[in-house]
Short mmCIF file of C-alpha atoms in Angstrom, two decimals:
data_model
loop_
_atom_site.label_atom_id
_atom_site.label_comp_id
_atom_site.label_asym_id
_atom_site.label_seq_id
_atom_site.Cartn_x
_atom_site.Cartn_y
_atom_site.Cartn_z
CA MET A 1 62.92 -11.40 -66.82
CA LEU A 2 66.20 -12.59 -68.54
CA LYS A 3 68.03 -10.16 -70.63
CA ARG A 4 69.79 -12.99 -72.65
CA PRO A 5 68.77 -15.78 -75.10
CA LEU A 6 66.33 -18.39 -73.47
CA LEU A 7 66.99 -22.08 -73.02
CA PRO A 8 65.04 -23.00 -76.26
CA LEU A 9 66.93 -20.87 -78.48
CA ALA A 10 70.27 -21.98 -76.94
CA ALA A 11 69.32 -25.59 -77.05
CA THR A 12 68.62 -25.12 -80.88
CA LEU A 13 72.06 -23.44 -81.65
CA LEU A 14 73.66 -25.99 -79.76
CA VAL A 15 71.76 -28.76 -81.88
CA VAL A 16 72.81 -26.86 -85.11
CA LEU A 17 76.28 -25.98 -84.29
CA LEU A 18 77.62 -29.05 -82.69
CA PRO A 19 77.48 -31.28 -85.76
CA THR A 20 79.46 -28.96 -87.69
CA ALA A 21 81.96 -28.19 -85.38
CA ALA A 22 82.49 -31.98 -84.38
CA ARG A 23 83.29 -32.73 -88.12
CA PRO A 24 85.08 -29.33 -89.68
CA ASP A 25 86.29 -31.58 -92.52
CA GLU A 26 83.25 -32.83 -93.91
CA PRO A 27 81.81 -31.13 -97.19
CA ARG A 28 79.07 -28.60 -96.56
CA THR A 29 76.24 -28.02 -99.03
CA ALA A 30 76.24 -24.72 -100.16
CA PRO A 31 73.34 -21.97 -99.60
CA ALA A 32 71.12 -21.94 -102.80
CA GLY A 33 72.42 -18.35 -103.44
CA ASP A 34 75.96 -19.30 -103.51
CA GLU A 35 75.44 -22.47 -106.01
CA PRO A 36 76.79 -21.32 -109.09
CA ARG A 37 80.13 -19.66 -107.50
CA ALA A 38 80.46 -23.22 -105.53
CA VAL A 39 80.23 -25.00 -108.68
CA ALA A 40 82.63 -22.78 -110.51
CA ALA A 41 85.34 -23.25 -107.73
CA ALA A 42 84.79 -26.89 -107.87
CA GLU A 43 85.54 -27.22 -111.63
CA GLU A 44 88.49 -24.94 -111.95
CA PRO A 45 91.30 -26.68 -112.92
CA ARG A 46 94.60 -26.69 -110.49
CA THR A 47 97.86 -27.54 -111.24
CA ALA A 48 99.68 -30.13 -109.10
CA GLY A 49 100.97 -28.89 -105.89
CA SER A 50 99.17 -25.84 -105.97
CA ALA A 51 97.36 -24.52 -103.03
CA PRO A 52 93.37 -24.63 -102.53
CA PRO A 53 92.22 -20.97 -102.94
CA ALA A 54 91.72 -19.18 -99.37
CA ALA A 55 88.37 -19.28 -98.42
CA ALA A 56 86.76 -16.24 -97.21
CA ALA A 57 85.27 -15.66 -93.81
CA SER A 58 81.47 -15.91 -94.09
CA SER A 59 78.74 -16.40 -91.30
CA THR A 60 78.17 -19.79 -92.62
CA ASP A 61 81.35 -21.19 -91.40
CA PRO A 62 81.32 -24.11 -88.91
CA ALA A 63 81.39 -22.58 -85.12
CA THR A 64 84.92 -23.25 -83.41
CA GLN A 65 85.46 -25.50 -80.64
CA ASP A 66 85.48 -22.42 -78.36
CA GLN A 67 82.24 -21.09 -79.67
CA VAL A 68 80.57 -24.36 -78.98
CA LYS A 69 82.27 -24.71 -75.35
CA ALA A 70 80.92 -21.10 -74.84
CA LEU A 71 77.33 -22.07 -75.92
CA ALA A 72 77.47 -25.15 -73.70
CA GLU A 73 78.52 -22.74 -70.61
CA GLU A 74 75.70 -20.62 -71.28
CA LEU A 75 73.13 -23.47 -71.75
CA ARG A 76 74.32 -24.97 -68.73
CA ARG A 77 73.88 -21.53 -66.62
CA LEU A 78 70.46 -20.89 -67.92
CA LYS A 79 69.40 -24.55 -66.92
CA LEU A 80 70.36 -23.42 -63.33
CA GLU A 81 68.84 -20.11 -63.63
CA ILE A 82 65.28 -21.35 -64.62
CA GLY A 83 65.55 -24.47 -62.73
CA ILE A 84 66.04 -27.46 -64.75
CA PRO A 85 68.62 -29.29 -62.84
CA ASP A 86 69.89 -32.81 -63.87
CA ALA A 87 68.02 -35.43 -61.96
CA GLU A 88 69.45 -36.86 -58.91
CA TYR A 89 67.72 -39.47 -56.87
CA ARG A 90 68.56 -39.56 -53.00
CA SER A 91 66.07 -39.74 -50.17
CA PHE A 92 66.10 -36.44 -47.90
CA ALA A 93 64.76 -36.77 -44.45
CA GLY A 94 62.99 -39.90 -45.26
CA MET A 95 60.89 -38.81 -48.31
CA GLY A 96 60.96 -40.80 -51.62
CA PRO A 97 63.80 -40.15 -54.08
CA ALA A 98 61.66 -38.19 -56.33
CA ALA A 99 60.03 -36.17 -53.98
CA SER A 100 63.41 -35.40 -52.71
CA LYS A 101 64.35 -34.05 -55.99
CA VAL A 102 64.13 -30.08 -54.81
CA TYR A 103 66.73 -30.49 -52.13
CA PHE A 104 69.17 -31.23 -54.49
CA VAL A 105 69.03 -28.48 -56.84
CA PRO A 106 70.88 -25.09 -56.02
CA LYS A 107 67.98 -22.83 -57.17
CA GLY A 108 64.54 -22.74 -58.71
CA LEU A 109 61.92 -25.32 -60.24
CA SER A 110 62.04 -29.17 -59.72
CA ILE A 111 59.67 -31.37 -61.33
CA GLY A 112 59.37 -35.11 -60.53
CA GLY A 113 56.66 -37.64 -60.25
CA TYR A 114 55.48 -41.57 -60.29
CA GLY A 115 52.95 -43.69 -61.59
CA GLU A 116 51.21 -46.96 -61.29
CA ILE A 117 49.09 -49.16 -63.19
CA THR A 118 47.82 -52.69 -61.59
CA TYR A 119 45.97 -55.45 -62.79
CA ARG A 120 44.09 -57.85 -59.90
CA ASN A 121 42.75 -61.51 -60.87
CA ASN A 122 40.72 -62.71 -57.91
CA LEU A 123 41.31 -66.61 -58.12
CA ASP A 124 37.98 -67.75 -56.43
CA ASP A 125 35.64 -67.13 -59.40
CA ALA A 126 34.49 -63.96 -57.91
CA PRO A 127 33.40 -61.46 -60.53
CA ASN A 128 35.43 -58.73 -59.27
CA ASP A 129 38.53 -58.76 -61.43
CA THR A 130 39.90 -55.29 -61.97
CA SER A 131 42.33 -53.05 -63.89
CA ASP A 132 43.48 -49.59 -62.47
CA LEU A 133 45.72 -46.79 -63.66
CA LEU A 134 45.95 -46.47 -59.74
CA ARG A 135 48.03 -43.42 -59.59
CA ALA A 136 49.61 -40.50 -61.86
CA VAL A 137 51.57 -38.25 -59.63
CA LEU A 138 53.40 -34.95 -60.13
CA TYR A 139 55.88 -33.48 -57.95
CA LEU A 140 56.31 -29.72 -58.02
CA GLY A 141 59.12 -27.87 -56.07
CA TYR A 142 60.71 -24.82 -56.01
CA ARG A 143 63.84 -23.95 -54.26
CA PHE A 144 64.22 -19.89 -53.44
CA ASN A 145 67.71 -20.06 -52.13
CA GLU A 146 69.68 -22.47 -49.91
CA ARG A 147 67.53 -22.25 -46.77
CA ILE A 148 63.77 -21.89 -48.00
CA LEU A 149 62.09 -24.28 -50.63
CA PHE A 150 58.57 -25.43 -51.38
CA ASN A 151 57.54 -29.10 -51.94
CA SER A 152 54.24 -30.76 -53.23
CA GLU A 153 52.85 -33.85 -54.50
CA ILE A 154 49.83 -33.46 -56.69
CA GLU A 155 47.94 -37.19 -57.19
CA TYR A 156 45.52 -38.15 -59.78
CA GLU A 157 44.05 -41.62 -58.90
CA HIS A 158 41.96 -44.40 -60.76
CA GLY A 159 42.20 -42.83 -64.03
CA GLY A 160 41.65 -39.24 -62.87
CA HIS A 161 38.34 -39.81 -61.11
CA GLU A 162 40.00 -38.65 -58.00
CA VAL A 163 42.49 -35.66 -57.47
CA ALA A 164 44.06 -34.85 -54.01
CA VAL A 165 47.20 -32.82 -52.57
CA GLU A 166 49.37 -35.59 -50.88
CA PHE A 167 51.56 -32.82 -49.53
CA ALA A 168 52.45 -29.23 -49.94
CA TYR A 169 54.54 -27.39 -47.62
CA LEU A 170 57.42 -24.86 -46.88
CA ASP A 171 60.84 -26.00 -45.35
CA PHE A 172 63.05 -23.61 -43.60
CA LEU A 173 66.64 -25.39 -43.44
CA LEU A 174 68.18 -23.83 -40.71
CA THR A 175 70.75 -26.10 -39.76
CA PRO A 176 70.95 -29.91 -40.16
CA ALA A 177 69.89 -30.06 -36.46
CA ALA A 178 66.69 -28.00 -36.76
CA ARG A 179 64.54 -27.64 -39.81
CA ILE A 180 61.08 -25.93 -39.85
CA ARG A 181 58.35 -27.39 -41.84
CA VAL A 182 54.76 -25.94 -42.17
CA GLY A 183 52.22 -26.63 -44.60
CA ASN A 184 50.21 -29.88 -45.60
CA LEU A 185 52.58 -32.67 -44.05
CA LEU A 186 53.12 -36.43 -44.38
CA VAL A 187 52.69 -38.26 -41.03
CA PRO A 188 56.17 -39.69 -40.35
CA MET A 189 54.76 -43.30 -39.20
CA GLY A 190 55.93 -46.80 -40.85
CA PHE A 191 58.00 -47.68 -43.77
CA VAL A 192 55.26 -46.28 -46.81
CA ASN A 193 53.67 -43.22 -45.91
CA GLU A 194 56.67 -41.11 -46.58
CA MET A 195 58.58 -43.59 -49.11
CA HIS A 196 55.48 -44.70 -51.09
CA GLU A 197 56.99 -44.41 -54.61
CA PRO A 198 55.92 -47.62 -56.42
CA ALA A 199 59.90 -48.28 -57.07
CA PHE A 200 60.76 -48.63 -53.37
CA PHE A 201 58.37 -51.10 -52.12
CA ASN A 202 57.82 -54.85 -52.76
CA GLY A 203 54.41 -56.02 -53.76
CA VAL A 204 51.82 -54.56 -56.10
CA ASN A 205 50.03 -53.02 -53.33
CA ARG A 206 51.04 -51.46 -50.30
CA PRO A 207 50.86 -53.70 -47.22
CA ASP A 208 47.48 -53.90 -45.38
CA VAL A 209 48.92 -53.02 -42.01
CA GLU A 210 50.37 -49.82 -43.51
CA ARG A 211 46.91 -48.94 -45.11
CA ASN A 212 44.01 -50.13 -42.33
CA ILE A 213 45.94 -49.26 -39.08
CA ILE A 214 48.52 -46.57 -40.12
CA PRO A 215 46.14 -45.17 -42.75
CA THR A 216 48.57 -44.59 -45.69
CA THR A 217 48.95 -42.14 -47.43
CA TRP A 218 48.21 -40.17 -44.36
CA ASN A 219 48.86 -36.39 -44.57
CA GLU A 220 47.23 -33.41 -42.49
CA ASN A 221 48.05 -29.63 -42.04
CA GLY A 222 50.32 -28.84 -39.60
CA VAL A 223 53.78 -27.26 -38.46
CA GLY A 224 56.76 -28.77 -36.86
CA LEU A 225 60.64 -29.48 -36.63
CA HIS A 226 62.71 -31.92 -38.13
CA GLY A 227 66.46 -32.77 -38.29
CA GLU A 228 69.35 -34.95 -36.97
CA LEU A 229 71.04 -35.00 -33.81
CA GLY A 230 74.02 -37.00 -33.44
CA GLY A 231 72.95 -39.46 -36.15
CA LEU A 232 69.34 -39.48 -34.50
CA ARG A 233 66.80 -38.38 -36.81
CA TYR A 234 63.77 -36.91 -35.63
CA LYS A 235 60.43 -35.27 -36.61
CA LEU A 236 57.76 -33.38 -34.57
CA TYR A 237 54.60 -32.07 -35.66
CA ALA A 238 51.71 -30.52 -34.36
CA LEU A 239 48.67 -31.51 -36.63
CA ASN A 240 45.31 -31.05 -37.34
CA GLY A 241 43.08 -33.84 -35.65
CA LEU A 242 41.55 -36.68 -37.47
CA ASP A 243 37.72 -36.19 -38.01
CA LEU A 244 35.48 -39.25 -37.42
CA PHE A 245 32.89 -37.53 -39.68
CA ALA A 246 35.09 -36.28 -42.45
CA SER A 247 33.05 -37.66 -45.14
CA GLU A 248 29.10 -38.23 -45.03
CA ASP A 249 29.42 -40.24 -48.53
CA GLU A 250 32.06 -42.52 -47.40
CA PRO A 251 31.53 -42.92 -43.41
CA LEU A 252 33.91 -45.06 -41.26
CA GLN A 253 33.91 -48.78 -41.13
CA PRO A 254 35.34 -51.24 -39.01
CA GLY A 255 37.49 -53.09 -42.08
CA SER A 256 39.53 -49.84 -42.49
CA TRP A 257 39.36 -48.43 -39.03
CA LEU A 258 40.27 -44.74 -39.20
CA ARG A 259 41.29 -44.46 -42.60
CA ARG A 260 38.22 -42.44 -43.85
CA ALA A 261 38.97 -40.11 -40.73
CA ARG A 262 41.99 -38.63 -42.76
CA THR A 263 41.22 -35.03 -43.67
CA GLY A 264 44.12 -34.22 -46.06
CA GLY A 265 43.93 -30.78 -45.35
CA ALA A 266 40.92 -29.95 -47.47
CA GLU A 267 38.55 -27.41 -45.65
CA ALA A 268 39.07 -29.75 -42.68
CA ALA A 269 37.52 -29.16 -39.25
CA ALA A 270 39.97 -27.81 -36.82
CA GLU A 271 38.45 -27.98 -33.37
CA THR A 272 40.78 -30.77 -32.20
CA PHE A 273 44.49 -31.27 -32.77
CA ALA A 274 46.96 -33.99 -32.58
CA GLY A 275 51.02 -34.24 -32.45
CA VAL A 276 53.20 -37.02 -33.60
CA LEU A 277 57.04 -37.78 -32.88
CA ALA A 278 59.22 -40.08 -34.96
CA LEU A 279 62.49 -41.25 -34.28
CA GLY A 280 65.03 -43.16 -36.52
CA TYR A 281 68.72 -44.22 -36.37
CA ASP A 282 70.77 -45.98 -38.89
CA PHE A 283 73.53 -48.74 -37.71
CA GLY A 284 75.41 -49.29 -41.01
CA PRO A 285 72.92 -51.03 -43.57
CA ALA A 286 70.36 -51.27 -40.87
CA THR A 287 67.48 -49.10 -39.79
CA VAL A 288 65.38 -48.93 -36.67
CA ALA A 289 62.66 -46.50 -36.02
CA ALA A 290 59.83 -45.70 -34.08
CA ALA A 291 56.70 -43.43 -33.83
CA ALA A 292 53.91 -42.25 -31.56
CA TYR A 293 50.57 -40.37 -32.54
CA ARG A 294 48.19 -38.63 -30.20
CA GLY A 295 45.27 -36.48 -30.75
CA ARG A 296 41.43 -36.13 -30.71
CA ALA A 297 39.23 -37.10 -33.60
CA GLY A 298 35.72 -36.21 -32.35
CA GLN A 299 36.02 -32.46 -33.52
CA ASP A 300 33.72 -31.25 -30.94
CA ARG A 301 30.69 -33.55 -32.33
CA THR A 302 28.20 -35.01 -30.05
CA ALA A 303 26.39 -38.45 -29.78
CA PRO A 304 22.76 -38.97 -30.19
CA THR A 305 22.73 -39.09 -26.35
CA GLY A 306 24.03 -35.42 -26.40
CA GLU A 307 27.43 -36.60 -24.85
CA ARG A 308 30.39 -34.94 -26.37
CA ILE A 309 32.66 -37.36 -28.39
CA ARG A 310 36.26 -36.94 -27.49
CA ALA A 311 37.44 -39.96 -29.49
CA ASP A 312 41.36 -39.66 -28.21
CA VAL A 313 43.23 -41.47 -30.71
CA THR A 314 46.73 -43.07 -30.03
CA ILE A 315 48.70 -45.06 -32.61
CA LEU A 316 52.16 -46.44 -31.65
CA GLU A 317 54.47 -48.13 -34.30
CA ALA A 318 57.71 -49.48 -34.30
CA HIS A 319 59.69 -50.87 -37.33
CA ALA A 320 63.20 -52.08 -38.54
CA GLY A 321 64.95 -52.99 -41.85
CA VAL A 322 68.26 -53.87 -43.51
CA THR A 323 69.65 -54.11 -46.79
CA TRP A 324 72.71 -55.91 -47.22
CA ARG A 325 74.53 -57.85 -50.28
CA GLY A 326 71.12 -58.11 -51.96
CA PHE A 327 69.41 -59.23 -48.85
CA GLN A 328 66.36 -57.16 -47.87
CA ALA A 329 64.48 -57.70 -44.57
CA ARG A 330 61.49 -55.50 -42.89
CA VAL A 331 59.59 -55.90 -39.91
CA LEU A 332 56.70 -53.76 -38.59
CA GLY A 333 54.44 -53.80 -35.29
CA VAL A 334 51.53 -51.07 -34.89
CA GLN A 335 48.76 -50.83 -32.18
CA GLY A 336 46.04 -47.88 -32.29
CA ARG A 337 43.43 -46.89 -29.69
CA LEU A 338 40.33 -44.99 -30.04
CA GLY A 339 38.55 -43.62 -27.26
CA ASP A 340 34.52 -43.03 -27.04
CA ALA A 341 34.20 -45.94 -29.97
CA ASP A 342 30.69 -46.50 -28.55
CA LEU A 343 29.70 -43.04 -29.11
CA ALA A 344 31.49 -42.54 -32.23
CA SER A 345 29.68 -45.86 -33.54
CA ALA A 346 26.19 -44.66 -32.35
CA ALA A 347 26.91 -41.28 -34.22
CA LEU A 348 27.75 -43.00 -37.24
CA GLU A 349 24.55 -45.16 -37.00
CA LEU A 350 26.92 -48.43 -36.87
CA PRO A 351 25.02 -52.05 -35.78
CA PRO A 352 26.76 -53.69 -32.87
CA GLU A 353 28.37 -56.04 -35.18
CA GLN A 354 29.92 -53.62 -37.13
CA SER A 355 31.20 -51.18 -34.42
CA LEU A 356 34.68 -49.33 -34.56
CA ALA A 357 37.22 -50.96 -32.38
CA SER A 358 38.47 -49.57 -29.37
CA ARG A 359 41.77 -51.17 -30.07
CA VAL A 360 43.40 -52.61 -33.37
CA ARG A 361 46.72 -54.46 -33.73
CA GLY A 362 48.85 -55.76 -36.71
CA GLY A 363 52.24 -56.28 -37.82
CA TYR A 364 54.23 -58.10 -40.82
CA ALA A 365 57.58 -59.15 -41.60
CA GLU A 366 59.19 -59.30 -45.00
CA LEU A 367 62.02 -60.98 -46.51
CA GLY A 368 63.38 -60.22 -49.95
CA TYR A 369 66.90 -61.08 -52.06
CA ASP A 370 68.09 -59.20 -54.98
CA VAL A 371 69.48 -62.30 -57.22
CA LEU A 372 70.98 -59.71 -59.47
CA ALA A 373 73.04 -57.81 -56.93
CA ARG A 374 76.51 -59.51 -57.27
CA GLY A 375 76.62 -58.66 -61.02
CA GLY A 376 76.91 -55.06 -60.06
CA GLY A 377 74.53 -53.68 -62.68
CA GLU A 378 71.59 -51.25 -62.27
CA SER A 379 68.98 -53.84 -63.01
CA ALA A 380 67.49 -55.78 -59.75
CA LEU A 381 65.38 -59.21 -59.52
CA ILE A 382 63.83 -59.55 -55.80
CA PRO A 383 61.91 -62.49 -55.02
CA PHE A 384 60.19 -61.69 -51.85
CA VAL A 385 57.61 -63.04 -49.10
CA ARG A 386 55.52 -60.86 -46.66
CA TYR A 387 53.45 -62.24 -43.84
CA GLU A 388 50.84 -59.81 -42.32
CA ARG A 389 48.66 -60.36 -39.22
CA LEU A 390 45.76 -57.91 -38.59
CA ASP A 391 42.98 -57.71 -35.98
CA LEU A 392 41.08 -54.87 -36.63
CA GLN A 393 38.54 -55.39 -33.97
CA ASP A 394 40.97 -56.51 -30.90
CA GLN A 395 38.95 -54.74 -28.64
CA VAL A 396 35.15 -53.35 -29.10
CA PRO A 397 33.12 -51.35 -26.93
CA ALA A 398 30.62 -52.92 -24.18
CA GLY A 399 27.61 -54.09 -26.34
CA ALA A 400 29.34 -54.33 -29.73
CA ILE A 401 30.06 -57.78 -31.12
CA ALA A 402 33.45 -58.39 -32.57
CA ASP A 403 33.44 -59.97 -36.13
CA PRO A 404 36.01 -62.65 -36.60
CA ALA A 405 36.23 -61.80 -40.30
CA LEU A 406 38.34 -58.68 -39.49
CA ARG A 407 41.10 -60.92 -37.71
CA TYR A 408 43.08 -62.40 -40.68
CA ASP A 409 46.48 -63.50 -42.03
CA LEU A 410 47.52 -62.32 -45.23
CA VAL A 411 50.51 -63.98 -47.39
CA THR A 412 52.06 -61.88 -50.13
CA THR A 413 54.86 -63.54 -52.37
CA GLY A 414 55.92 -62.51 -55.67
CA LEU A 415 58.84 -60.94 -57.80
CA THR A 416 59.88 -57.28 -58.16
CA TYR A 417 62.05 -56.47 -61.41
CA LYS A 418 63.62 -53.21 -61.92
CA PRO A 419 65.37 -53.05 -65.37
CA ILE A 420 66.77 -49.45 -63.89
CA ALA A 421 66.28 -48.34 -60.63
CA THR A 422 63.45 -45.96 -61.46
CA VAL A 423 61.41 -48.37 -63.43
CA VAL A 424 59.50 -51.28 -61.80
CA LEU A 425 57.58 -54.40 -62.70
CA LYS A 426 55.63 -56.36 -60.10
CA ALA A 427 53.81 -59.64 -59.77
CA ASP A 428 52.60 -61.23 -56.53
CA TRP A 429 50.18 -64.13 -55.39
CA GLN A 430 48.17 -63.37 -52.10
CA TRP A 431 46.40 -65.61 -49.75
CA ARG A 432 44.19 -64.34 -47.22
CA LYS A 433 42.43 -66.48 -44.16
CA THR A 434 40.11 -65.18 -41.68
CA ASP A 435 39.23 -66.29 -38.19
CA ALA A 436 35.79 -66.57 -39.24
CA THR A 437 34.19 -70.22 -38.33
CA SER A 438 34.13 -70.88 -41.77
CA GLY A 439 37.67 -70.37 -42.12
CA ALA A 440 37.29 -68.34 -45.40
CA VAL A 441 40.32 -68.22 -47.73
CA SER A 442 40.92 -66.03 -50.42
CA ARG A 443 43.52 -65.90 -53.50
CA ALA A 444 44.20 -62.96 -55.82
CA LEU A 445 46.98 -62.58 -58.53
CA ASN A 446 48.33 -59.19 -58.94
CA VAL A 447 50.54 -57.53 -61.74
CA GLY A 448 51.60 -54.07 -61.79
CA ALA A 449 54.19 -51.56 -63.59
CA GLY A 450 55.42 -48.38 -61.85
CA PHE A 451 57.95 -45.55 -62.29
CA VAL A 452 59.22 -42.61 -60.89
CA PHE A 453 61.05 -39.57 -62.26
#
């Protein structure tokens, strides 16, 4: 417990004293008890050239500049001790800037967060337009000392109907080349899984490729190393494996592949495990990166035939991006494989035309340009276009029937406007066409707003 005045008292004193110290020549209203004497002094006549009467020292005298400076220094020190630092928005080791705040405080508590609200208008007369308080997120971190810290993200989705921990880990910052991370970890794959704050990607919604093949946001319990060696960034984690049977209420479906096999670390089955290696390197304004994930998702379950389901999962991805003089470009490609897809589909009682894929593929390319970049201000206005191609049943097990509706092209084009770096307004138009015989096309308009702090 601190033996000195607390922050609220210091802040109150600063607010009260600072105006009087800044304007020492302004008249002060006398306290009620001194009013008769003050009035008499004001009415006492003085001869020309006579000096005004000397004022007696009083506890009501304005603070001196030295006293105000001392109080301001005390306030600054108290802020450091109880962990309320000034905000600093920089990414650390691939995390979002708001999620990285705890890395840039000297000690104590760090608080941040982000939020998103969206509206979707389906333009094909389908009666399913939606408005959604999509996410309200709180980051809580605590820095114990220069080498040990805790970081976490608590997420409220869909107006609070769903609550989840997106990550919660201890980081031991031994050296820049070797740091140990343990707890509930974000799987380091793609652009968005770690950098998923709304102000830092274009489009109201995250790319389909990074939701349905890389199952963003994807977090699992684990432990690992991360750091930088000669400019090469790396993350190497051992993780809890995916679970094909993680939810009985929401079983897996081919349209989102393994998205519902994420455990989130909540009482997760831990019979099988996985590993992931991610590498990245910067070339001036350009970044190239790749990641490989390998593990088993069967969690020692058996198929109706009695066979054990191994469900080996392999996901490989590579991505690159550049931001230069307002120009922005991203490209990503990913392929995933699922062993024992036939046994898994049978255990999940999926019909042949709804079988889980044994292989999926996808990728996207995105271009954008900040038309306000040359102005040198804080605002940004980015028209962009993104093209995605997904095949969620690129290969299916023997006896299964691939659904051509799960092979589709998706074009998203729109505007991202940031009046300041941490507040964003978005609007985009989407066009989707499947490989089904009918050539089904759907169109939608999305509008959203987001912030980070």
